[in-house]
Amino acid sequence: MTDTELATHTPDGRPRARGLGISLGGTPGPLNALTDVGGVEIGMTTLIAGDGPMVVGQGPVRTGVTAILPRGRTGVGEPCAAGWFSLNGNGEMTGTTWIDEAGSFNLPVVLSNTHAVGACHTGVVRWTNRVAPRLARQWVLPVCTETWDGYLNDINGDHVRPVHVEAALDAATGGPVDEGSAGGGTGMNCYDFKGGNGTASRLVPYGSRTFTVAAFVQANFGSRAELTVSGRHVGPQLLGDNPLDDDWFERDLAGAPPPGAGSVIAIVATDAPLLPGQCKALARRVPLGLARTGTTGSHFSGDIFLAFSTADVPGLASAFPMEPVGPGPADGLGTITFLPWGRMDALYAAVVQSVEEAVLNALVVNTEMVGRDGHRSPRLPLDRLTALLGQA
């Protein structure tokens, strides 16, 4: 499959949002994925086992781990300028206090389910001690984050273990990214359809150069009545196959969260040279992309976003004294190159466009899943969607 086709279809030929003919702004990178940003690698461990009534500790299991290496395996320990933003704090992302303090981080980002954050943290520490022992000899502060998959998964069963995190980190590579029900997105729902992983990218011309901005989402948010695609409010026309609709009482009986709940994590990457504050500004634009898909930001949805730059910033190395910095200039001062604040608008637009498309890809590249206690998460009906979008 050619690079052009990978921007619109999965490697096995299934359509992504663009492959359905959905109108989306901007120019995607060759893979239309987070891995279009040079050096970024992604690995996943998917855990699916069992059917029927839930027995805590035995399953059914519908969960997993996604690992993002901002500079790849060989770049672990090399800092990236970074910033984060919380639209709603009903969720978890570790390592953010250090990002606020240093304006950077230097370890992988790991996504899984809400009750697996501890296992993810331990897994990253063990993996770092194995692949970069000099880095781990003092302390490491992983970025571990989550969304809730308890409607389909035995979330209290301790099924995600540190070994699964290490496996996802070891599997990380560039190239196409698994979307839909894979890795940390395995048991997730989005707009009351099957959700999970989605990714997209945009090319941003800048003088004689072209920068890449890309997003990866673990999408587990939104009520069906809110769903909007390419500016069309289609959710109300797609309520018929919703096992729960928006009935709070029925959802509570089924062990499901209230409408719109569940959470969304977005990871934004770019190769544009940015200050930490500019990375935070990119993270603050994520909600604008989410809003284009219809969400109004439920109180019960933890919506937390991280943005980082892979551009080389030598001055950031001094934030990590456990790694040798090397000789500096005679006056002991570092230098940083960055985009002027007044030239950021094109990057902001790229974030909004990438996030919108990433959410749609999470919905389009998916299949129905039945999980614990027979709970069903239906696939977005693509034929009905395209018919609605085709109406005048």
Short mmCIF file of C-alpha atoms in Angstrom, two decimals:
data_model
loop_
_atom_site.label_atom_id
_atom_site.label_comp_id
_atom_site.label_asym_id
_atom_site.label_seq_id
_atom_site.Cartn_x
_atom_site.Cartn_y
_atom_site.Cartn_z
CA MET A 1 0.00 0.00 0.00
CA THR A 2 1.37 3.46 -0.93
CA ASP A 3 1.93 6.28 1.54
CA THR A 4 -0.97 8.17 -0.03
CA GLU A 5 -3.29 5.25 0.68
CA LEU A 6 -2.00 4.94 4.26
CA ALA A 7 -3.28 8.45 4.94
CA THR A 8 -6.79 7.27 4.07
CA HIS A 9 -6.79 3.52 4.79
CA THR A 10 -5.32 1.05 7.25
CA PRO A 11 -2.52 -1.25 6.05
CA ASP A 12 -5.10 -4.05 5.61
CA GLY A 13 -7.27 -1.83 3.41
CA ARG A 14 -10.03 -0.70 5.76
CA PRO A 15 -11.12 2.93 5.29
CA ARG A 16 -10.18 5.59 7.80
CA ALA A 17 -12.30 8.74 8.04
CA ARG A 18 -10.76 10.21 4.88
CA GLY A 19 -11.28 6.89 3.13
CA LEU A 20 -15.02 7.30 3.65
CA GLY A 21 -14.89 10.65 1.88
CA ILE A 22 -15.49 12.67 5.06
CA SER A 23 -14.48 16.27 4.41
CA LEU A 24 -11.57 17.29 6.64
CA GLY A 25 -9.33 20.35 6.52
CA GLY A 26 -5.57 20.50 6.19
CA THR A 27 -2.93 18.35 4.55
CA PRO A 28 -2.01 15.11 6.36
CA GLY A 29 1.46 13.64 6.54
CA PRO A 30 2.30 10.41 4.68
CA LEU A 31 0.96 8.16 7.45
CA ASN A 32 -1.60 10.62 8.80
CA ALA A 33 -0.41 9.55 12.24
CA LEU A 34 1.61 10.59 15.29
CA THR A 35 4.54 8.69 13.80
CA ASP A 36 4.78 11.25 11.00
CA VAL A 37 6.75 13.28 13.55
CA GLY A 38 10.28 11.99 13.06
CA GLY A 39 11.57 9.69 15.79
CA VAL A 40 8.20 8.98 17.44
CA GLU A 41 7.57 5.27 17.98
CA ILE A 42 4.42 3.54 19.26
CA GLY A 43 3.93 0.02 20.64
CA MET A 44 0.89 -1.79 22.01
CA THR A 45 -0.11 -4.78 24.07
CA THR A 46 -3.73 -5.90 23.58
CA LEU A 47 -5.44 -8.12 26.16
CA ILE A 48 -8.68 -9.84 25.12
CA ALA A 49 -9.90 -12.98 26.87
CA GLY A 50 -13.10 -14.61 28.09
CA ASP A 51 -16.83 -13.98 27.70
CA GLY A 52 -19.94 -14.00 29.85
CA PRO A 53 -20.49 -12.97 33.48
CA MET A 54 -17.68 -11.04 35.11
CA VAL A 55 -15.63 -12.66 37.85
CA VAL A 56 -13.20 -10.13 39.28
CA GLY A 57 -9.68 -11.31 38.63
CA GLN A 58 -10.73 -13.77 35.92
CA GLY A 59 -12.43 -11.53 33.36
CA PRO A 60 -13.74 -11.08 30.76
CA VAL A 61 -10.74 -9.00 29.78
CA ARG A 62 -10.93 -6.16 27.25
CA THR A 63 -7.98 -3.87 27.92
CA GLY A 64 -4.35 -3.17 27.03
CA VAL A 65 -1.42 -0.77 26.98
CA THR A 66 -0.21 1.83 24.48
CA ALA A 67 3.37 3.11 24.74
CA ILE A 68 4.62 6.24 22.97
CA LEU A 69 8.36 6.88 22.76
CA PRO A 70 8.81 10.55 21.74
CA ARG A 71 12.39 10.02 20.52
CA GLY A 72 12.26 6.28 19.99
CA ARG A 73 14.11 3.65 21.99
CA THR A 74 17.52 5.16 21.27
CA GLY A 75 16.38 8.59 22.48
CA VAL A 76 15.14 7.59 25.93
CA GLY A 77 16.55 10.12 28.38
CA GLU A 78 16.78 12.92 25.82
CA PRO A 79 14.31 15.60 26.93
CA CYS A 80 11.48 17.04 24.88
CA ALA A 81 10.01 20.46 25.56
CA ALA A 82 6.47 19.81 26.79
CA GLY A 83 3.32 21.26 28.26
CA TRP A 84 0.00 19.82 29.37
CA PHE A 85 -3.57 20.98 29.90
CA SER A 86 -6.62 19.59 31.68
CA LEU A 87 -10.05 20.47 30.34
CA ASN A 88 -11.58 18.39 33.13
CA GLY A 89 -9.51 16.76 35.86
CA ASN A 90 -11.64 13.64 36.41
CA GLY A 91 -8.69 11.49 35.33
CA GLU A 92 -4.98 10.90 35.80
CA MET A 93 -1.72 11.78 34.09
CA THR A 94 1.41 11.25 36.15
CA GLY A 95 4.60 13.24 35.71
CA THR A 96 2.81 16.52 35.07
CA THR A 97 4.19 18.33 38.11
CA TRP A 98 7.71 17.77 36.78
CA ILE A 99 6.64 18.93 33.33
CA ASP A 100 5.37 22.14 34.94
CA GLU A 101 8.64 22.53 36.84
CA ALA A 102 11.16 21.72 34.08
CA GLY A 103 9.12 22.39 30.94
CA SER A 104 10.16 19.00 29.60
CA PHE A 105 10.15 15.24 30.11
CA ASN A 106 12.46 12.46 28.94
CA LEU A 107 10.59 9.14 29.23
CA PRO A 108 7.87 7.26 27.34
CA VAL A 109 4.17 8.07 27.63
CA VAL A 110 1.98 5.09 28.53
CA LEU A 111 -1.82 4.87 28.21
CA SER A 112 -4.08 2.19 29.68
CA ASN A 113 -7.18 1.83 31.85
CA THR A 114 -7.92 3.83 34.98
CA HIS A 115 -6.97 1.16 37.51
CA ALA A 116 -3.76 0.18 35.69
CA VAL A 117 -1.83 3.42 36.20
CA GLY A 118 0.25 1.87 38.99
CA ALA A 119 1.22 -1.13 36.89
CA CYS A 120 2.11 1.20 34.01
CA HIS A 121 4.32 3.32 36.24
CA THR A 122 6.13 0.24 37.57
CA GLY A 123 6.49 -1.17 34.06
CA VAL A 124 8.13 1.99 32.73
CA VAL A 125 10.55 2.08 35.67
CA ARG A 126 11.52 -1.57 35.13
CA TRP A 127 11.90 -1.08 31.38
CA THR A 128 14.01 2.05 31.82
CA ASN A 129 16.23 0.24 34.30
CA ARG A 130 16.75 -2.46 31.68
CA VAL A 131 17.34 -0.32 28.57
CA ALA A 132 18.84 2.83 30.12
CA PRO A 133 20.20 1.86 33.56
CA ARG A 134 22.24 5.05 33.94
CA LEU A 135 19.03 7.03 33.61
CA ALA A 136 17.20 4.91 36.17
CA ARG A 137 19.94 4.77 38.79
CA GLN A 138 18.53 7.80 40.67
CA TRP A 139 14.88 8.38 39.78
CA VAL A 140 12.51 8.40 36.83
CA LEU A 141 9.17 10.16 36.50
CA PRO A 142 7.05 8.37 33.86
CA VAL A 143 4.01 9.91 32.18
CA CYS A 144 1.23 7.36 32.69
CA THR A 145 -2.36 8.19 31.85
CA GLU A 146 -5.73 6.49 31.51
CA THR A 147 -9.36 6.28 30.48
CA TRP A 148 -12.06 4.04 32.00
CA ASP A 149 -12.90 0.72 30.28
CA GLY A 150 -15.04 -0.81 33.03
CA TYR A 151 -18.17 -1.19 30.89
CA LEU A 152 -16.52 -3.89 28.78
CA ASN A 153 -13.57 -4.94 30.93
CA ASP A 154 -12.97 -6.50 34.34
CA ILE A 155 -11.24 -3.29 35.34
CA ASN A 156 -10.64 -4.37 38.94
CA GLY A 157 -9.07 -7.68 37.90
CA ASP A 158 -5.45 -6.51 37.79
CA HIS A 159 -5.05 -7.83 34.26
CA VAL A 160 -2.56 -5.17 33.11
CA ARG A 161 0.79 -6.07 34.62
CA PRO A 162 4.19 -4.37 34.38
CA VAL A 163 5.30 -7.12 31.96
CA HIS A 164 2.59 -6.00 29.51
CA VAL A 165 3.87 -2.45 29.72
CA GLU A 166 7.40 -3.60 29.02
CA ALA A 167 6.14 -5.62 26.04
CA ALA A 168 4.42 -2.55 24.58
CA LEU A 169 7.58 -0.48 25.04
CA ASP A 170 9.72 -3.20 23.43
CA ALA A 171 7.29 -3.37 20.49
CA ALA A 172 7.39 0.36 19.80
CA THR A 173 8.20 1.27 16.22
CA GLY A 174 7.55 3.89 13.60
CA GLY A 175 5.15 3.40 10.71
CA PRO A 176 1.36 2.98 10.68
CA VAL A 177 -0.39 3.06 14.05
CA ASP A 178 -3.06 0.55 15.11
CA GLU A 179 -6.37 2.39 15.47
CA GLY A 180 -9.66 1.35 17.03
CA SER A 181 -9.69 -1.46 19.59
CA ALA A 182 -5.99 -2.03 20.24
CA GLY A 183 -3.57 -1.38 23.08
CA GLY A 184 -4.91 0.97 25.72
CA GLY A 185 -7.93 1.69 23.53
CA THR A 186 -9.13 -1.93 23.50
CA GLY A 187 -12.07 -1.56 25.90
CA MET A 188 -13.04 2.05 25.21
CA ASN A 189 -16.25 3.61 23.89
CA CYS A 190 -16.75 6.92 22.12
CA TYR A 191 -20.11 8.63 21.59
CA ASP A 192 -21.68 5.32 22.73
CA PHE A 193 -20.07 3.52 19.81
CA LYS A 194 -16.92 1.42 19.92
CA GLY A 195 -14.04 3.80 20.46
CA GLY A 196 -10.36 3.57 21.32
CA ASN A 197 -7.27 4.71 19.40
CA GLY A 198 -7.23 7.32 16.69
CA THR A 199 -4.45 9.38 15.16
CA ALA A 200 -3.90 11.99 12.45
CA SER A 201 -1.31 14.54 11.36
CA ARG A 202 -0.96 17.81 9.47
CA LEU A 203 1.86 19.37 7.46
CA VAL A 204 2.52 23.03 8.29
CA PRO A 205 4.56 25.07 5.77
CA TYR A 206 6.88 27.55 7.46
CA GLY A 207 9.07 29.58 5.14
CA SER A 208 11.41 27.16 3.39
CA ARG A 209 10.57 24.39 5.88
CA THR A 210 7.60 22.17 6.60
CA PHE A 211 6.78 21.15 10.15
CA THR A 212 4.55 18.29 11.22
CA VAL A 213 1.90 18.45 13.93
CA ALA A 214 0.15 15.22 14.91
CA ALA A 215 -2.28 13.88 17.51
CA PHE A 216 -3.03 10.52 19.08
CA VAL A 217 -6.23 10.09 21.09
CA GLN A 218 -7.49 7.39 23.41
CA ALA A 219 -11.14 8.23 22.83
CA ASN A 220 -13.63 7.17 25.49
CA PHE A 221 -16.03 10.09 25.76
CA GLY A 222 -19.23 11.67 24.49
CA SER A 223 -22.94 10.82 24.37
CA ARG A 224 -24.40 9.61 21.10
CA ALA A 225 -26.84 12.51 20.74
CA GLU A 226 -23.85 14.90 20.61
CA LEU A 227 -21.96 13.27 17.73
CA THR A 228 -21.05 15.68 14.95
CA VAL A 229 -19.12 14.68 11.82
CA SER A 230 -17.71 17.21 9.37
CA GLY A 231 -20.04 19.86 10.74
CA ARG A 232 -23.16 17.68 10.52
CA HIS A 233 -24.96 16.92 13.78
CA VAL A 234 -25.67 13.26 13.01
CA GLY A 235 -25.97 11.86 16.54
CA PRO A 236 -29.75 12.18 16.92
CA GLN A 237 -30.23 10.17 13.69
CA LEU A 238 -28.03 7.34 15.02
CA LEU A 239 -29.73 6.61 18.34
CA GLY A 240 -31.54 3.44 17.23
CA ASP A 241 -28.71 0.97 17.87
CA ASN A 242 -27.68 2.39 21.23
CA PRO A 243 -28.03 -0.33 23.91
CA LEU A 244 -28.38 2.32 26.59
CA ASP A 245 -29.43 5.53 24.84
CA ASP A 246 -29.15 8.38 27.35
CA ASP A 247 -31.20 6.81 30.15
CA TRP A 248 -29.20 7.37 33.35
CA PHE A 249 -31.16 4.73 35.29
CA GLU A 250 -30.60 2.02 32.68
CA ARG A 251 -26.92 2.92 32.41
CA ASP A 252 -26.50 2.67 36.18
CA LEU A 253 -28.12 -0.77 36.26
CA ALA A 254 -25.75 -1.92 33.51
CA GLY A 255 -22.66 -0.59 35.30
CA ALA A 256 -22.11 2.09 32.68
CA PRO A 257 -21.09 5.69 33.39
CA PRO A 258 -23.48 8.61 32.81
CA PRO A 259 -23.91 9.88 29.24
CA GLY A 260 -20.80 11.65 27.98
CA ALA A 261 -18.54 10.13 30.62
CA GLY A 262 -15.45 8.00 30.24
CA SER A 263 -12.54 10.36 29.43
CA VAL A 264 -10.22 11.23 26.56
CA ILE A 265 -6.45 11.49 26.50
CA ALA A 266 -4.76 13.34 23.65
CA ILE A 267 -1.02 13.33 22.92
CA VAL A 268 0.16 16.03 20.50
CA ALA A 269 3.62 15.88 18.92
CA THR A 270 5.47 18.25 16.63
CA ASP A 271 8.95 18.67 15.22
CA ALA A 272 8.63 22.47 15.30
CA PRO A 273 11.05 24.05 17.81
CA LEU A 274 8.85 25.30 20.65
CA LEU A 275 9.18 26.65 24.15
CA PRO A 276 7.42 24.72 26.93
CA GLY A 277 4.78 27.45 27.12
CA GLN A 278 4.13 27.05 23.42
CA CYS A 279 3.69 23.30 23.88
CA LYS A 280 1.13 24.04 26.57
CA ALA A 281 -0.59 26.37 24.12
CA LEU A 282 -0.89 23.46 21.66
CA ALA A 283 -2.38 21.27 24.41
CA ARG A 284 -4.95 24.00 25.15
CA ARG A 285 -6.18 23.77 21.53
CA VAL A 286 -7.10 20.07 21.83
CA PRO A 287 -10.60 20.83 23.21
CA LEU A 288 -11.40 22.82 20.07
CA GLY A 289 -10.80 19.71 17.97
CA LEU A 290 -12.86 17.57 20.34
CA ALA A 291 -15.70 20.11 20.20
CA ARG A 292 -15.84 19.77 16.43
CA THR A 293 -16.95 16.16 17.01
CA GLY A 294 -19.78 17.32 19.26
CA THR A 295 -18.74 16.88 22.88
CA THR A 296 -19.64 19.51 25.46
CA GLY A 297 -17.17 18.15 28.05
CA SER A 298 -18.96 15.97 30.59
CA HIS A 299 -18.15 16.39 34.28
CA PHE A 300 -17.60 12.62 34.41
CA SER A 301 -15.02 12.65 31.61
CA GLY A 302 -11.36 13.18 32.46
CA ASP A 303 -10.00 15.17 29.52
CA ILE A 304 -6.23 15.60 29.80
CA PHE A 305 -3.79 16.54 27.06
CA LEU A 306 0.00 16.53 26.60
CA ALA A 307 1.96 18.26 23.84
CA PHE A 308 5.68 17.92 23.15
CA SER A 309 8.29 18.98 20.64
CA THR A 310 10.98 16.64 19.32
CA ALA A 311 13.14 19.51 18.07
CA ASP A 312 16.62 19.44 19.60
CA VAL A 313 16.80 21.87 22.52
CA PRO A 314 20.27 21.58 24.09
CA GLY A 315 19.41 23.94 26.92
CA LEU A 316 16.89 21.47 28.32
CA ALA A 317 19.53 18.81 29.08
CA SER A 318 20.53 20.56 32.29
CA ALA A 319 17.09 19.79 33.72
CA PHE A 320 18.20 16.17 34.13
CA PRO A 321 21.43 16.12 36.19
CA MET A 322 21.51 12.31 36.31
CA GLU A 323 22.65 12.35 32.68
CA PRO A 324 25.92 14.02 31.68
CA VAL A 325 25.34 17.40 30.06
CA GLY A 326 28.76 17.83 28.54
CA PRO A 327 30.78 21.02 28.27
CA GLY A 328 28.83 24.19 27.64
CA PRO A 329 29.72 27.69 26.48
CA ALA A 330 32.25 29.64 28.50
CA ASP A 331 29.57 31.72 30.20
CA GLY A 332 27.56 28.61 31.16
CA LEU A 333 24.45 29.71 29.29
CA GLY A 334 22.43 27.56 26.92
CA THR A 335 20.60 28.69 23.80
CA ILE A 336 17.15 27.79 22.52
CA THR A 337 15.68 28.34 19.06
CA PHE A 338 11.90 28.61 18.87
CA LEU A 339 9.09 29.84 16.67
CA PRO A 340 7.95 33.41 17.37
CA TRP A 341 4.68 33.43 19.27
CA GLY A 342 3.12 35.45 16.48
CA ARG A 343 3.71 32.58 14.02
CA MET A 344 1.91 29.89 16.05
CA ASP A 345 -1.55 30.12 14.49
CA ALA A 346 -0.90 27.56 11.75
CA LEU A 347 0.24 25.05 14.40
CA TYR A 348 -2.90 25.73 16.44
CA ALA A 349 -5.05 25.01 13.39
CA ALA A 350 -3.11 21.80 12.77
CA VAL A 351 -3.80 20.61 16.33
CA VAL A 352 -7.53 21.24 16.00
CA GLN A 353 -7.71 19.48 12.63
CA SER A 354 -5.60 16.52 13.75
CA VAL A 355 -7.59 15.95 16.94
CA GLU A 356 -10.92 16.09 15.11
CA GLU A 357 -9.76 13.55 12.54
CA ALA A 358 -8.12 11.32 15.15
CA VAL A 359 -11.43 10.98 17.01
CA LEU A 360 -13.25 10.12 13.79
CA ASN A 361 -10.59 7.53 12.92
CA ALA A 362 -11.08 5.92 16.34
CA LEU A 363 -14.76 5.49 15.47
CA VAL A 364 -14.42 4.51 11.81
CA VAL A 365 -11.58 1.99 12.18
CA ASN A 366 -13.41 -0.28 14.57
CA THR A 367 -15.71 -3.26 15.03
CA GLU A 368 -18.44 -4.16 17.50
CA MET A 369 -17.21 -5.58 20.80
CA VAL A 370 -19.03 -7.61 23.45
CA GLY A 371 -17.42 -7.59 26.88
CA ARG A 372 -18.13 -8.48 30.47
CA ASP A 373 -21.69 -9.52 31.38
CA GLY A 374 -22.64 -9.40 27.71
CA HIS A 375 -22.20 -5.62 27.52
CA ARG A 376 -22.16 -4.58 23.88
CA SER A 377 -20.48 -1.63 22.23
CA PRO A 378 -21.69 -1.35 18.61
CA ARG A 379 -19.62 -0.11 15.74
CA LEU A 380 -20.41 3.25 14.21
CA PRO A 381 -22.71 2.34 11.27
CA LEU A 382 -20.64 3.58 8.37
CA ASP A 383 -23.34 3.10 5.75
CA ARG A 384 -25.85 5.16 7.72
CA LEU A 385 -23.22 7.79 8.44
CA THR A 386 -22.22 8.24 4.81
CA ALA A 387 -25.89 8.39 3.80
CA LEU A 388 -26.51 11.16 6.34
CA LEU A 389 -23.44 13.09 5.21
CA GLY A 390 -24.54 12.75 1.61
CA GLN A 391 -27.89 14.38 2.24
CA ALA A 392 -28.24 17.98 1.10
#
